[in-house]
Coordinates of C-alpha atoms and ligand atoms in Angstrom, one line a residue:
X1 CA 185.7 64.1 -18.9
X2 CA 185.6 67.9 -18.7
X3 CA 183.0 70.1 -17.4
X4 CA 182.8 73.8 -16.2
X5 CA 180.7 73.1 -13.1
X6 CA 181.0 69.4 -11.3
X7 CA 178.2 69.3 -8.7
X8 CA 178.4 66.3 -6.5
X9 CA 174.9 65.6 -4.9
X10 CA 171.4 66.0 -6.1
X11 CA 169.5 67.3 -3.2
X12 CA 168.2 71.0 -2.6
X13 CA 171.8 72.4 -2.4
X14 CA 173.3 70.6 -5.6
X15 CA 170.2 70.9 -7.7
X16 CA 169.7 74.7 -7.0
X17 CA 173.3 75.3 -7.6
X18 CA 173.1 73.6 -10.9
X19 CA 170.0 75.6 -12.2
X20 CA 171.7 78.8 -11.3
X21 CA 175.1 78.1 -12.7
X22 CA 173.8 76.7 -16.0
X23 CA 173.3 80.0 -17.3
X24 CA 177.2 80.5 -17.2
X25 CA 178.5 77.2 -18.3
X26 CA 177.9 73.4 -18.6
X27 CA 176.9 71.6 -15.3
X28 CA 177.4 68.1 -14.7
X29 CA 175.8 66.3 -11.6
X30 CA 177.0 63.2 -10.2
X31 CA 174.9 61.4 -7.6
X32 CA 175.4 58.1 -6.1
X33 CA 171.7 56.6 -6.3
X34 CA 168.8 57.9 -8.0
X35 CA 168.3 61.9 -8.3
X36 CA 165.9 61.9 -5.2
X37 CA 167.6 59.8 -2.7
X38 CA 168.6 62.5 -0.5
X39 CA 167.9 64.0 2.9
X40 CA 165.9 66.7 1.0
X41 CA 163.4 64.1 0.0
X42 CA 162.6 63.1 3.4
X43 CA 162.1 66.7 4.8
X44 CA 158.7 67.1 6.5
X45 CA 158.1 70.2 8.6
X46 CA 159.0 72.8 5.8
X47 CA 161.1 75.7 5.0
X48 CA 161.6 78.9 6.7
X49 CA 161.0 82.3 5.4
X50 CA 159.3 85.5 7.2
X51 CA 156.2 86.3 5.0
X52 CA 153.4 88.1 7.2
X53 CA 153.2 90.3 10.0
X54 CA 153.6 89.8 13.0
X55 CA 156.7 88.1 11.8
X56 CA 159.7 90.3 11.0
X57 CA 163.3 89.3 9.8
X58 CA 164.4 90.5 13.3
X59 CA 162.2 87.9 14.9
X60 CA 163.7 85.2 12.8
X61 CA 167.4 86.4 13.3
X62 CA 166.7 86.5 17.1
X63 CA 165.3 82.9 17.2
X64 CA 168.2 81.5 15.0
X65 CA 170.8 83.1 17.3
X66 CA 169.1 81.9 20.5
X67 CA 168.9 78.4 19.3
X68 CA 172.5 78.4 18.2
X69 CA 173.5 79.1 21.7
X70 CA 176.1 81.9 21.0
X71 CA 177.9 80.0 18.2
X72 CA 176.3 81.4 15.2
X73 CA 178.2 83.6 12.8
X74 CA 175.9 86.7 12.8
X75 CA 176.7 87.6 9.1
X76 CA 175.5 84.3 7.9
X77 CA 172.1 84.5 9.9
X78 CA 171.4 88.0 8.5
X79 CA 172.4 86.6 5.0
X80 CA 170.2 83.5 5.0
X81 CA 167.1 85.2 7.0
X82 CA 167.0 88.3 4.6
X83 CA 167.4 86.4 1.3
X84 CA 164.9 83.7 2.2
X85 CA 161.9 85.3 0.6
X86 CA 163.7 85.5 -2.7
X87 CA 164.6 81.8 -2.6
X88 CA 160.9 80.9 -2.0
X89 CA 159.9 82.9 -5.1
X90 CA 162.5 81.0 -7.1
X91 CA 161.1 77.6 -5.6
X92 CA 157.5 78.5 -6.6
X93 CA 158.9 79.7 -10.1
X94 CA 160.4 76.0 -10.6
X95 CA 156.9 74.6 -9.8
X96 CA 157.0 74.0 -6.0
X97 CA 153.6 74.0 -4.5
X98 CA 153.1 75.2 -0.9
X99 CA 150.0 75.0 1.1
X100 CA 147.9 78.0 1.2
X101 CA 144.8 78.9 3.2
X102 CA 141.4 79.6 1.4
X103 CA 142.2 83.4 1.2
X104 CA 145.5 82.5 -0.7
X105 CA 148.2 82.9 1.9
X106 CA 150.7 80.6 2.7
X107 CA 149.7 78.3 5.5
X108 CA 152.5 78.6 8.0
X109 CA 153.8 75.8 10.4
X110 CA 155.5 76.4 13.8
X111 CA 158.3 74.3 15.3
X112 CA 160.5 74.1 18.3
X113 CA 162.4 77.5 18.9
X114 CA 160.3 79.6 17.0
X115 CA 158.5 82.7 18.3
X116 CA 156.2 82.7 15.2
X117 CA 154.5 80.7 12.7
X118 CA 157.0 80.9 9.7
X119 CA 157.4 77.6 8.1
X120 CA 156.0 77.2 4.5
X121 CA 155.2 73.6 3.9
X122 CA 153.5 71.1 1.6
X123 CA 151.4 68.8 3.9
X124 CA 154.0 66.8 5.9
X125 CA 156.1 66.0 2.7
X126 CA 157.6 69.5 2.0
X127 CA 161.0 68.1 0.9
X128 CA 159.5 65.5 -1.3
X129 CA 157.5 68.5 -3.0
X130 CA 160.7 70.7 -3.3
X131 CA 162.8 67.9 -4.9
X132 CA 160.2 67.0 -7.2
X133 CA 160.1 70.5 -8.7
X134 CA 163.9 70.7 -8.8
X135 CA 164.5 67.4 -10.5
X136 CA 161.9 68.3 -12.9
X137 CA 163.6 71.7 -13.7
X138 CA 167.1 69.8 -13.9
X139 CA 165.8 67.1 -16.3
X140 CA 164.3 69.9 -18.6
X141 CA 167.6 72.0 -18.8
X142 CA 169.7 71.7 -21.9
X143 CA 172.8 72.7 -20.1
X144 CA 172.8 70.1 -17.2
X145 CA 174.0 66.5 -17.5
X146 CA 172.9 64.2 -14.6
X147 CA 175.0 61.0 -14.0
X148 CA 173.1 58.7 -11.5
X149 CA 174.8 55.9 -9.7
X150 CA 178.0 57.7 -10.0
X151 CA 180.0 57.9 -6.6
X152 CA 182.6 60.6 -5.9
X153 CA 185.5 58.9 -4.2
X154 CA 188.1 61.8 -3.9
X155 CA 188.7 65.3 -4.7
X156 CA 191.6 66.2 -7.1
X157 CA 194.2 68.8 -5.9
X158 CA 197.8 69.5 -6.1
X159 CA 198.3 66.2 -4.2
X160 CA 197.5 64.3 -7.2
X161 CA 200.2 66.1 -9.2
X162 CA 202.6 64.8 -6.8
X163 CA 203.0 68.0 -4.6
X164 CA 203.0 67.7 -0.8
X165 CA 200.0 69.6 0.6
X166 CA 198.7 70.5 3.9
X167 CA 195.8 72.6 5.2
X168 CA 198.2 75.6 5.2
X169 CA 199.3 75.2 1.6
X170 CA 198.9 78.5 0.0
X171 CA 197.0 78.4 -3.3
X172 CA 195.6 75.0 -2.7
X173 CA 193.1 74.2 -5.5
X174 CA 190.4 71.6 -6.4
X175 CA 190.5 70.4 -10.3
X176 CA 187.6 68.1 -10.1
X177 CA 187.1 64.5 -8.7
X178 CA 187.6 60.8 -9.1
X179 CA 184.3 59.4 -9.9
X180 CA 183.3 55.6 -9.5
X181 CA 180.7 54.6 -12.1
X182 CA 178.6 52.0 -10.1
X183 CA 177.3 50.2 -13.0
X184 CA 180.7 49.5 -14.5
X185 CA 183.1 50.0 -11.6
X186 CA 185.4 52.1 -13.7
X187 CA 186.9 55.2 -12.0
X188 CA 186.6 58.0 -14.2
X189 CA 188.8 61.5 -13.9
X190 CA 186.5 64.2 -14.1
X191 CA 188.1 67.6 -14.5
X192 CA 186.1 70.8 -13.6
X193 CA 186.6 74.6 -13.5
X194 CA 184.6 74.6 -10.4
X195 CA 183.7 71.8 -8.1
X196 CA 180.6 71.7 -5.9
X197 CA 180.4 69.2 -2.8
X198 CA 176.6 68.8 -1.9
X199 CA 176.5 65.5 -0.5
X200 CA 174.3 66.1 2.4
X201 CA 174.6 64.9 6.0
X202 CA 176.2 62.1 8.0
X203 CA 173.2 60.7 10.0
X204 CA 174.4 57.0 9.5
X205 CA 177.5 57.4 11.7
X206 CA 174.8 56.4 14.3
X207 CA 172.8 53.3 14.8
X208 CA 169.6 55.2 14.8
X209 CA 169.1 58.1 12.5
X210 CA 166.2 59.9 10.6
X211 CA 168.5 60.0 7.5
X212 CA 168.4 57.7 4.5
X213 CA 171.3 55.2 3.7
X214 CA 173.1 57.9 1.3
X215 CA 173.7 60.1 4.3
X216 CA 177.3 58.9 5.0
X217 CA 179.2 62.3 5.2
X218 CA 181.0 61.5 1.9
X219 CA 181.6 65.1 0.9
X220 CA 182.7 66.0 4.6
X221 CA 185.3 63.2 4.5
X222 CA 186.4 64.0 1.0
X223 CA 187.0 67.7 1.7
X224 CA 189.0 66.8 4.8
X225 CA 191.1 64.4 3.1
X226 CA 191.9 67.3 0.4
X227 CA 192.7 69.5 3.4
X228 CA 189.9 71.7 3.7
X229 CA 189.0 73.0 7.0
X230 CA 186.1 71.5 8.9
X231 CA 184.4 72.9 12.0
X232 CA 181.4 72.5 14.5
X233 CA 181.3 68.7 13.9
X234 CA 180.6 68.1 17.5
X235 CA 177.2 69.6 17.0
X236 CA 175.3 66.7 15.9
X237 CA 171.5 67.4 16.1
X238 CA 169.3 64.6 17.5
X239 CA 165.5 64.9 16.5
X240 CA 163.3 64.3 19.6
X241 CA 160.7 62.6 17.9
X242 CA 161.5 59.5 15.7
X243 CA 158.8 56.8 15.5
X244 CA 159.8 54.0 18.0
X245 CA 159.6 51.0 15.5
X246 CA 162.5 48.8 16.5
X247 CA 164.3 47.2 13.5
X248 CA 163.3 50.0 10.9
X249 CA 165.8 51.8 9.1
X250 CA 165.8 55.0 8.6
X251 CA 163.7 55.8 11.8
X252 CA 160.7 57.4 10.4
X253 CA 160.3 61.1 11.6
X254 CA 157.3 62.5 13.2
X255 CA 157.8 66.1 12.5
X256 CA 158.1 68.9 15.0
X257 CA 155.4 70.8 13.2
X258 CA 153.0 68.2 15.1
X259 CA 154.2 69.8 18.4
X260 CA 153.7 73.1 16.8
X261 CA 150.2 71.9 16.0
X262 CA 149.4 71.2 19.8
X263 CA 150.9 67.7 20.2
X264 CA 152.1 67.0 23.8
X265 CA 155.3 65.0 25.1
X266 CA 154.2 62.3 27.7
X267 CA 156.1 59.7 29.8
X268 CA 154.9 56.1 29.4
X269 CA 152.8 56.8 32.5
X270 CA 151.1 59.6 30.8
X271 CA 152.7 62.5 32.6
X272 CA 153.6 65.6 30.9
X273 CA 157.1 66.4 31.6
X274 CA 158.6 69.2 29.3
X275 CA 157.4 71.8 31.8
X276 CA 160.2 70.8 34.1
X277 CA 162.8 71.4 31.3
X278 CA 161.8 74.5 29.5
X279 CA 159.2 77.2 29.6
X280 CA 158.2 76.5 25.9
X281 CA 157.5 73.0 27.1
X282 CA 156.9 70.5 24.0
X283 CA 158.0 73.3 21.8
X284 CA 161.3 73.9 23.4
X285 CA 164.5 74.0 21.0
X286 CA 165.5 70.6 19.8
X287 CA 168.6 70.2 21.9
X288 CA 166.8 70.7 25.0
X289 CA 163.9 68.4 24.1
X290 CA 166.1 65.6 22.9
X291 CA 168.3 65.7 26.2
X292 CA 164.9 65.9 28.4
X293 CA 163.6 62.8 26.7
X294 CA 167.0 60.9 27.0
X295 CA 167.3 61.9 30.7
X296 CA 163.6 60.5 31.3
X297 CA 164.1 57.5 29.3
X298 CA 167.5 56.7 31.0
X299 CA 166.1 57.3 34.6
X300 CA 163.2 55.2 33.8
X301 CA 165.0 52.5 31.8
X302 CA 162.5 53.0 29.1
X303 CA 163.2 53.2 25.5
X304 CA 160.5 55.6 24.3
X305 CA 158.1 58.5 25.4
X306 CA 154.8 59.4 23.6
X307 CA 153.6 62.0 21.6
X308 CA 149.7 62.6 22.0
X309 CA 147.8 64.5 19.4
X310 CA 144.6 62.8 20.4
X311 CA 142.8 66.0 21.7
X312 CA 143.0 67.7 18.4
X313 CA 140.3 67.5 15.8
X314 CA 140.9 64.0 13.9
X315 CA 140.0 65.5 10.5
X316 CA 142.5 68.5 11.0
X317 CA 145.3 66.0 12.2
X318 CA 144.6 63.8 8.9
X319 CA 144.6 66.8 6.7
X320 CA 147.9 68.3 8.2
X321 CA 149.6 65.1 8.4
X322 CA 148.5 62.7 5.9
X323 CA 151.9 60.9 5.3
X324 CA 152.3 60.6 9.0
X325 CA 148.8 59.0 9.7
X326 CA 149.2 56.7 6.8
X327 CA 152.6 55.6 8.2
X328 CA 151.4 54.9 11.7
X329 CA 148.4 53.2 10.5
X330 CA 150.4 50.8 8.7
X331 CA 151.9 49.6 11.9
X332 CA 148.6 49.7 13.7
X333 CA 148.6 53.1 15.4
X334 CA 145.6 55.4 14.7
X335 CA 147.2 58.7 15.8
X336 CA 143.9 60.6 16.3
X337 CA 143.1 58.0 19.0
X338 CA 146.2 56.7 20.3
X339 CA 149.7 58.0 21.4
X340 CA 152.7 57.7 19.3
X341 CA 155.7 56.1 20.7
X342 CA 158.9 58.2 19.8
X343 CA 162.6 58.3 20.7
X344 CA 165.5 60.5 19.7
X345 CA 167.5 59.9 16.7
X346 CA 170.6 61.3 15.0
X347 CA 169.1 63.9 12.4
X348 CA 171.4 66.9 11.3
X349 CA 175.1 67.7 11.2
X350 CA 175.2 71.4 12.2
X351 CA 178.8 71.6 11.3
X352 CA 180.8 70.6 8.3
X353 CA 183.0 72.0 5.8
X354 CA 183.7 75.8 6.7
X355 CA 182.8 78.3 4.0
X356 CA 182.7 82.0 3.3
X357 CA 179.3 83.7 2.6
X358 CA 180.1 82.8 -1.2
X359 CA 180.0 79.1 -0.1
X360 CA 183.9 78.7 -0.9
X361 CA 185.9 76.5 1.0
X362 CA 189.4 77.0 2.2
X363 CA 190.3 75.3 -1.1
X364 CA 190.2 77.5 -4.3
X365 CA 187.6 76.5 -6.8
X366 CA 185.9 74.1 -4.4
X367 CA 182.6 75.0 -2.8
X368 CA 180.6 73.2 0.0
X369 CA 176.8 73.6 0.1
X370 CA 174.0 72.5 2.1
X371 CA 174.2 69.9 5.1
X372 CA 178.0 69.2 4.0
X373 CA 178.8 72.8 4.8
X374 CA 179.3 74.9 7.9
X375 CA 178.2 78.4 7.0
X376 CA 177.8 79.6 10.5
X377 CA 174.1 79.7 10.4
X378 CA 173.4 77.1 13.0
X379 CA 176.0 77.6 15.6
X380 CA 175.7 74.9 18.1
X381 CA 172.1 73.9 17.5
X382 CA 170.1 74.3 14.0
X383 CA 166.7 76.0 14.5
X384 CA 164.1 73.8 12.9
X385 CA 163.7 74.0 9.2
X386 CA 166.6 76.5 8.6
X387 CA 168.4 74.1 6.7
X388 CA 166.6 73.8 3.5
X389 CA 166.5 77.5 3.2
X390 CA 170.2 77.8 4.0
X391 CA 170.9 75.1 1.1
X392 CA 169.2 77.5 -1.3
X393 CA 170.5 80.8 -0.2
X394 CA 174.1 79.3 -0.4
X395 CA 173.4 77.7 -3.5
X396 CA 172.7 81.1 -4.9
X397 CA 175.5 82.9 -3.5
X398 CA 178.1 80.4 -4.7
X399 CA 176.5 80.2 -8.1
X400 CA 176.8 84.0 -8.6
X401 CA 180.6 83.7 -7.2
X402 CA 181.7 80.8 -9.2
X403 CA 180.3 82.2 -12.4
X404 CA 182.3 85.3 -12.0
X405 CA 185.5 83.1 -11.5
X406 CA 184.9 80.4 -14.5
X407 CA 186.0 82.6 -17.3
X408 CA 189.3 82.9 -15.8
X409 CA 189.9 79.2 -14.7
X410 CA 191.5 76.9 -16.8
X411 CA 191.3 72.9 -16.7
X412 CA 194.2 71.2 -15.0
X413 CA 196.3 69.1 -17.0
X414 CA 198.4 66.2 -15.8
X415 CA 196.1 64.5 -13.3
X416 CA 196.9 60.8 -13.5
X417 CA 194.0 58.3 -13.8
X418 CA 193.0 56.3 -10.9
X419 CA 195.7 53.3 -10.0
X420 CA 193.9 50.1 -10.4
X421 CA 196.3 47.9 -8.2
X422 CA 194.3 45.7 -5.8
X423 CA 192.3 42.9 -5.7
X424 CA 188.7 42.0 -4.3
X425 CA 188.5 39.7 -1.4
X426 CA 185.7 37.4 -0.7
X427 CA 185.5 38.2 2.8
X428 CA 185.6 41.9 2.4
X429 CA 181.8 42.6 2.3
X430 CA 181.5 40.9 5.6
X431 CA 184.1 42.8 7.2
X432 CA 182.5 46.1 6.1
X433 CA 179.2 45.2 7.3
X434 CA 180.7 44.3 10.7
X435 CA 183.1 47.3 11.1
X436 CA 180.1 49.7 9.9
X437 CA 177.8 48.0 12.7
X438 CA 180.8 48.6 15.3
X439 CA 181.4 52.3 14.3
X440 CA 177.7 53.0 14.8
X441 CA 177.6 51.4 18.1
X442 CA 180.8 53.4 19.3
X443 CA 179.1 56.5 18.2
X444 CA 175.6 55.7 19.6
X445 CA 177.0 54.6 22.9
X446 CA 179.9 57.2 23.7
X447 CA 179.3 60.1 21.4
X448 CA 175.4 60.5 21.6
X449 CA 173.1 63.0 23.1
X450 CA 175.2 63.1 26.4
X451 CA 179.0 62.7 26.4
X452 CA 181.8 62.9 28.7
X453 CA 185.5 63.3 28.6
X454 CA 186.0 59.6 29.2
X455 CA 183.3 58.3 26.8
X456 CA 184.9 60.5 24.2
X457 CA 188.6 59.1 24.9
X458 CA 187.2 55.6 24.7
X459 CA 185.2 56.3 21.4
X460 CA 188.4 57.7 19.7
X461 CA 190.5 54.5 21.1
X462 CA 188.1 52.1 19.6
X463 CA 187.7 54.2 16.4
X464 CA 191.2 54.2 15.7
X465 CA 191.4 50.4 15.3
X466 CA 188.6 50.4 12.9
X467 CA 190.4 53.4 11.0
X468 CA 193.6 51.2 10.9
X469 CA 191.8 48.1 9.7
X470 CA 189.6 50.0 7.1
X471 CA 192.6 51.8 5.7
X472 CA 194.5 48.6 5.2
X473 CA 191.4 46.9 3.5
X474 CA 191.1 50.0 1.2
X475 CA 194.8 50.0 0.2
X476 CA 194.6 46.6 -1.1
X477 CA 191.0 46.6 -2.8
X478 CA 189.4 48.0 -5.8
X479 CA 187.2 50.9 -4.8
X480 CA 183.5 49.9 -4.0
X481 CA 180.8 52.0 -2.6
X482 CA 180.3 50.1 0.6
X483 CA 184.1 50.4 1.6
X484 CA 184.5 53.9 0.4
X485 CA 181.5 55.0 2.5
X486 CA 182.8 53.2 5.6
X487 CA 186.1 54.8 5.4
X488 CA 184.1 58.2 4.8
X489 CA 182.0 57.5 8.0
X490 CA 185.0 56.6 10.0
X491 CA 186.9 59.9 9.0
X492 CA 183.6 61.9 10.0
X493 CA 183.2 59.9 13.2
X494 CA 186.6 60.9 14.1
X495 CA 186.2 64.7 13.4
X496 CA 183.0 64.6 15.7
X497 CA 184.9 62.9 18.4
X498 CA 188.3 65.0 17.9
X499 CA 186.1 68.5 17.8
X500 CA 184.1 67.3 20.6
X501 CA 187.2 66.5 22.8
X502 CA 188.6 70.0 21.9
X503 CA 185.3 71.8 23.4
X504 CA 185.7 72.3 27.0
X505 CA 182.0 73.3 27.6
X506 CA 178.7 72.1 27.2
X507 CA 176.7 74.1 24.6
X508 CA 173.6 73.4 22.3
X509 CA 173.9 69.7 20.7
X510 CA 177.2 69.1 22.6
X511 CA 176.4 68.1 26.0
X512 CA 179.5 66.9 28.1
X513 CA 178.7 65.9 31.7
X514 CA 182.3 66.9 32.8
X515 CA 181.1 70.6 32.0
X516 CA 177.8 70.7 33.6
X517 CA 175.4 73.5 32.3
X518 CA 174.0 76.0 34.7
X519 CA 170.2 76.0 34.8
Ligands
FAD601 P1 170.9 66.0 0.5 O1 169.5 66.4 0.1 O2 171.0 65.0 1.4 O3 171.4 65.6 -0.9 C1 172.8 64.9 -0.8 C2 173.0 64.2 -2.1 O4 174.5 63.9 -2.3 C3 172.4 62.9 -2.3 O5 171.8 63.1 -3.8 C4 173.2 61.7 -2.3 O6 172.9 60.8 -2.9 C5 174.4 62.6 -2.8 N1 175.8 62.0 -2.3 C6 176.3 61.7 -1.3 N2 177.4 61.1 -1.3 C7 177.7 61.2 -2.7 C8 179.0 60.7 -3.5 N3 179.9 60.1 -2.6 N4 179.0 60.9 -4.6 C9 177.9 61.2 -5.3 N5 176.9 61.6 -4.6 C10 176.6 61.7 -3.3 N6 165.2 70.4 7.0 C11 164.4 71.7 6.9 O7 164.8 72.7 6.7 N7 163.1 71.4 7.0 C12 162.6 70.1 7.2 O8 161.4 70.1 7.3 C13 163.4 68.9 7.3 N8 162.9 67.8 7.7 C14 163.7 66.8 7.6 C15 163.4 65.5 8.0 C16 164.2 64.5 7.8 C17 163.7 63.0 8.0 C18 165.6 64.6 7.6 C19 166.5 63.6 7.3 C20 166.0 65.9 7.4 C21 165.3 67.0 7.3 N9 165.6 68.1 7.2 C22 164.7 69.4 7.0 C23 167.1 68.7 7.1 C24 167.2 68.7 5.4 O9 166.4 67.8 4.9 C25 168.7 68.4 5.0 O10 169.6 69.2 5.7 C26 168.8 68.9 3.5 O11 167.7 68.6 2.8 C27 170.1 68.7 3.0 O12 170.1 69.2 1.6 P2 171.4 68.8 0.8 O13 171.2 69.2 -0.6 O14 172.6 69.4 1.6 O15 171.6 67.2 0.8
SIN602 C1 160.7 68.3 11.4 O1 160.0 68.3 10.5 O2 160.4 68.0 12.4 C2 161.9 68.4 10.9 C3 162.5 69.7 10.6 C4 163.9 69.9 10.4 O3 164.7 69.2 10.7 O4 164.4 71.1 10.2

């Protein structure tokens, strides 16, 4: 199959790119589940954009840089903050509804690390509303083909023409991808003039995550295998307030916007404790809050703290957070009268595939967008609600850039079809499940909110055994989704540990007790 633009992933990043690029050529989107199975669909708090005084671009830039702890790329921050209002207009044009006050202005949320109210939202279901609008616009577009239940296995480069390639090979280019049709188990060679990896995050490398099951870091792993450059992978952001409800996967999120609304973090004995950690108390940046909760839980041997919103007007709580109210009620907690048990969970990958301001990776004809990418916006710690807007701005940048290249780019001939050697083993599934669990335990135990040189070394040693076993299995087995995902998660976990070991300081989301932070 041949297509001008091959887009892998159907979240905010992939769909926005598709809608913009379709004016310049045919777009094919492959996605491994239904269209709306993605992190985007779960986003609660909202999407950042400066709208009204007293907020300014300068304040949004400042908050992003402070949160990123000195590791942001100022050019990326400027770009996203200043282009955000345009992207909001596009979203509204595609049919997204944001909540408004009676006088027609946007109703704005506030979250940790923000000096102003600047987060547009749709109740506490912002991501689902954005995804709905994008999916409808994509489905209605005559020049976009959507292939659901299609799993991208690997990117095509000169390696598939028999050449030896490294991360330093000049002229390394991407020619498309091998894609597994999950209904027929056939692997198709999809050739493209331009390939976009927008496969989201990797929360499932940990035992507890707010991410849906599709977030297995496939794109980051594929790009790494294709010899693209990745960076900042050690900065895995843990959300401070996932609902404590043992056994439930993914961990249900209690939006930070609830703390922006006035909810307070308390220990199990009722004590407010965040004033001991940060002047912004319960609205401190996410890394500080997650670490404070982790410290208190470890010190007390407790599994959760509480979030208390009972002092606020019950009707206002119900109208701002209908989805959270309903979810908590379903497990017997009336949040207008009772405290909510919460615990941190892996939430967001601040690093990823390194890209330029046009979203281009170090490989020609290959773009990475959204959570898969590392644009430099987030630095060592993402400011809440900055990711959806980043996905949109960079999708637009990439669509403009790729459209300019497409006329001069030919399809690559000579790529061999997938080699179907290999057999399926009866015991294979059990092994995969077991290895996945082990990998998640390694990451949660040794590469969590707090790490050390020893814990990272131990994690690497244990992971290398899983790596070898999984490669062996992969090389003698027909490709299937579970095994490919496991292989990808191991590759991503490796990058998190490796890049964590290279960083000799504690900063943002990476806290290493061998390099204690002052203050
Ligand atoms: P996704 O939306 O995750 O889409 C990735 C797509 O790629 C999916 O369709 C997936 O099925 C597909 N895919 C993956 N691998 C493959 C493969 N191998 N082959 C084919 N397809 C594949 N951010 C904010 O800015 N504001 C918020 O309020 C907010 N709240 C959040 C709440 C939760 C619970 C979570 C989990 C995240 C939240 N985030 C929020 C983060 C934000 O939602 C994500 O960073 C963002 O949606 C990522 O968009 P994306 O398009 O990059 O990836
Ligand atoms: C939230 O609503 O707390 C999540 C916001 C985000 O991750 O940006």
